[in-house]
XYZ file of C-alpha atoms in Angstrom:
223
model
C 117.436 121.826 204.429
C 120.911 121.792 205.943
C 124.003 124.006 206.111
C 124.726 123.314 202.436
C 121.305 124.388 201.199
C 121.065 127.334 198.827
C 118.553 129.880 200.130
C 117.396 132.655 197.797
C 116.027 135.812 199.419
C 113.100 137.420 197.592
C 111.445 140.766 198.247
C 108.111 140.125 196.502
C 107.312 143.807 195.935
C 110.585 144.325 194.026
C 111.253 140.965 192.392
C 108.931 140.773 189.372
C 105.841 142.631 188.197
C 103.293 139.883 187.641
C 100.257 141.973 186.683
C 101.516 145.028 184.783
C 101.093 147.511 187.624
C 104.836 148.251 188.051
C 104.856 146.529 191.426
C 106.237 143.103 192.252
C 103.722 140.404 193.123
C 103.565 136.867 194.466
C 102.426 135.826 191.008
C 105.600 137.355 189.604
C 107.682 135.213 191.971
C 105.774 132.102 190.884
C 106.505 132.903 187.225
C 110.262 132.725 187.905
C 110.333 129.572 190.041
C 111.524 127.388 187.159
C 114.464 129.742 186.660
C 115.337 129.685 190.363
C 115.114 125.899 190.475
C 117.491 125.802 187.524
C 119.995 127.817 189.551
C 119.972 125.096 192.203
C 117.958 127.014 194.793
C 116.735 124.795 197.656
C 114.584 127.324 199.507
C 112.942 130.701 198.997
C 113.095 133.217 201.827
C 110.220 135.668 201.341
C 110.603 139.115 202.876
C 107.445 140.705 204.354
C 104.355 140.468 202.163
C 101.840 141.237 204.912
C 99.387 144.125 205.081
C 101.451 147.018 206.433
C 101.538 150.736 207.059
C 103.916 151.025 204.074
C 106.465 153.081 205.997
C 109.252 150.522 206.544
C 109.420 148.133 203.616
C 106.655 145.937 205.009
C 108.173 145.601 208.485
C 105.484 147.847 210.002
C 102.893 145.075 209.980
C 99.200 145.932 210.311
C 97.883 142.365 210.009
C 100.188 139.331 210.260
C 97.700 136.949 208.643
C 96.612 139.118 205.714
C 98.556 139.556 202.488
C 99.188 143.049 201.112
C 96.568 143.196 198.328
C 99.060 144.900 196.022
C 101.191 141.750 196.144
C 98.449 139.179 195.712
C 96.022 137.107 197.698
C 95.743 133.809 199.564
C 95.193 131.826 196.375
C 98.365 133.216 194.787
C 100.387 132.543 197.933
C 99.178 128.937 198.096
C 99.982 128.469 194.404
C 103.509 129.822 194.966
C 104.123 127.370 197.820
C 102.711 124.381 195.912
C 104.695 125.206 192.781
C 107.918 125.740 194.744
C 107.467 122.435 196.582
C 106.791 120.629 193.299
C 110.131 121.947 192.020
C 111.936 120.753 195.155
C 112.118 124.133 196.881
C 110.921 124.928 200.389
C 109.471 128.308 201.395
C 110.569 130.336 204.440
C 108.845 133.583 205.407
C 109.946 136.567 207.472
C 108.343 136.589 210.938
C 108.053 140.183 212.171
C 106.783 140.042 215.744
C 109.201 142.161 217.792
C 106.919 145.092 217.036
C 103.834 146.041 215.050
C 102.683 149.087 213.157
C 100.988 151.729 215.282
C 98.041 151.106 212.939
C 97.707 147.479 214.049
C 94.365 146.784 215.729
C 96.178 145.579 218.872
C 97.881 148.941 219.312
C 94.800 150.959 218.416
C 92.871 149.111 221.096
C 95.778 149.243 223.563
C 96.015 153.024 223.374
C 92.252 153.496 223.685
C 92.043 152.592 227.389
C 94.323 151.551 230.269
C 91.807 148.757 230.875
C 91.970 147.361 227.336
C 92.891 143.666 227.195
C 95.510 144.700 224.624
C 97.150 147.320 226.838
C 99.840 144.951 228.127
C 100.577 143.656 224.632
C 102.901 146.672 224.507
C 105.370 148.298 226.904
C 104.075 151.435 228.611
C 105.473 153.821 231.213
C 104.085 156.990 232.753
C 107.513 158.553 232.229
C 110.275 157.379 229.864
C 112.900 155.169 231.477
C 116.455 156.518 231.511
C 118.214 153.141 231.567
C 117.074 151.991 228.118
C 119.497 151.158 225.293
C 119.686 153.463 222.319
C 117.166 153.197 219.505
C 118.298 151.348 216.379
C 118.045 154.565 214.338
C 119.642 157.336 216.446
C 119.899 159.807 213.542
C 116.135 159.505 213.014
C 114.717 158.702 216.459
C 115.930 160.631 219.506
C 115.026 157.890 221.987
C 113.217 154.630 222.579
C 110.124 156.176 224.178
C 107.317 158.103 222.496
C 104.398 159.744 224.249
C 100.986 158.755 222.973
C 98.457 161.500 223.640
C 95.441 159.187 223.496
C 96.988 156.763 225.991
C 98.468 159.451 228.228
C 101.616 157.318 228.542
C 104.878 156.555 226.796
C 105.363 153.407 224.724
C 108.664 151.731 223.929
C 110.068 151.344 220.406
C 113.532 149.984 219.611
C 113.018 150.791 215.938
C 110.846 153.577 214.499
C 108.291 155.424 216.615
C 105.525 154.118 214.357
C 106.603 150.555 215.320
C 105.742 150.036 219.014
C 107.458 147.064 220.675
C 105.401 144.046 221.642
C 105.754 142.816 225.230
C 107.206 139.389 224.474
C 107.323 138.588 228.198
C 103.508 138.548 228.156
C 102.221 134.951 227.719
C 99.208 136.205 225.774
C 101.476 137.912 223.259
C 103.392 134.661 222.819
C 100.087 132.879 222.226
C 99.313 135.400 219.493
C 102.707 134.656 217.949
C 101.959 130.919 218.107
C 98.695 131.600 216.275
C 100.435 133.612 213.552
C 103.060 130.916 213.061
C 100.431 128.179 212.900
C 98.531 130.141 210.253
C 101.487 130.141 207.860
C 102.768 126.672 208.730
C 99.315 125.327 207.897
C 99.702 126.948 204.472
C 102.669 124.708 203.725
C 105.768 126.761 204.484
C 108.840 125.134 206.027
C 109.536 127.758 208.680
C 110.561 131.306 209.497
C 113.400 133.758 209.633
C 112.705 135.696 212.867
C 113.300 139.416 212.460
C 114.901 141.315 215.373
C 115.284 138.103 217.395
C 117.879 139.508 219.878
C 115.422 142.198 220.986
C 112.690 139.610 221.452
C 115.015 137.531 223.623
C 115.827 140.452 225.920
C 112.111 140.917 226.642
C 111.224 137.215 226.858
C 113.946 136.712 229.469
C 112.003 138.992 231.804
C 109.367 136.266 232.138
C 112.009 134.022 233.730
C 115.467 135.431 234.621
C 116.937 131.930 234.268
C 115.829 131.766 230.651
C 117.638 133.468 227.788
C 114.397 133.554 225.831
C 115.319 130.715 223.500
C 113.030 128.294 225.318
C 110.078 130.375 224.159
C 111.334 130.307 220.576
C 111.765 126.540 220.729
C 108.272 126.146 222.138
C 106.886 128.178 219.241
C 108.756 126.016 216.737
C 107.440 122.788 218.266
C 103.876 124.061 218.084
């Protein structure tokens, strides 16, 4: 791929019903690959197809390595990638790791105890900070901090309150992101479009004030 490549964005749940259940599927995308190749498409950019809380178009991810069963399964994903590659098209997927769903197992374990190994996967304060930037959805969310009764603390969310921010400055969180990326790269995709990248950079820079956060992104790509 280069700057002249034609990239076609696909939301699998809306693109084509492949099984008669009035819901788009990965199989439905595969059925139309010949048509897309005929249009001169060089790469498919798949929007989130992961298991999610179904409250934000798939961006409230519950499991980054599991496919939403309504959209298909591992076999159908692998078939889509193989068929696209055979037609000369690469596959890019949306990487949503600035936050997770509050139903993600990391967050459920994080909120269960201040001593949980997942506690510092997220950003917690005893009281909400006053120097934080505004939430991305000010008409919907009044601020970037939400109190969690089980945790007895406030967690940070730049987007919706049901999407707690990951602490990207935490090396163990970055290792989890490496693992997620490796999972999909091993399945044959070309790469990723990183959702909410500017907000990841602002947190990653806290790990090293001299770094704008891009070094971490480059390290992930190399791995």
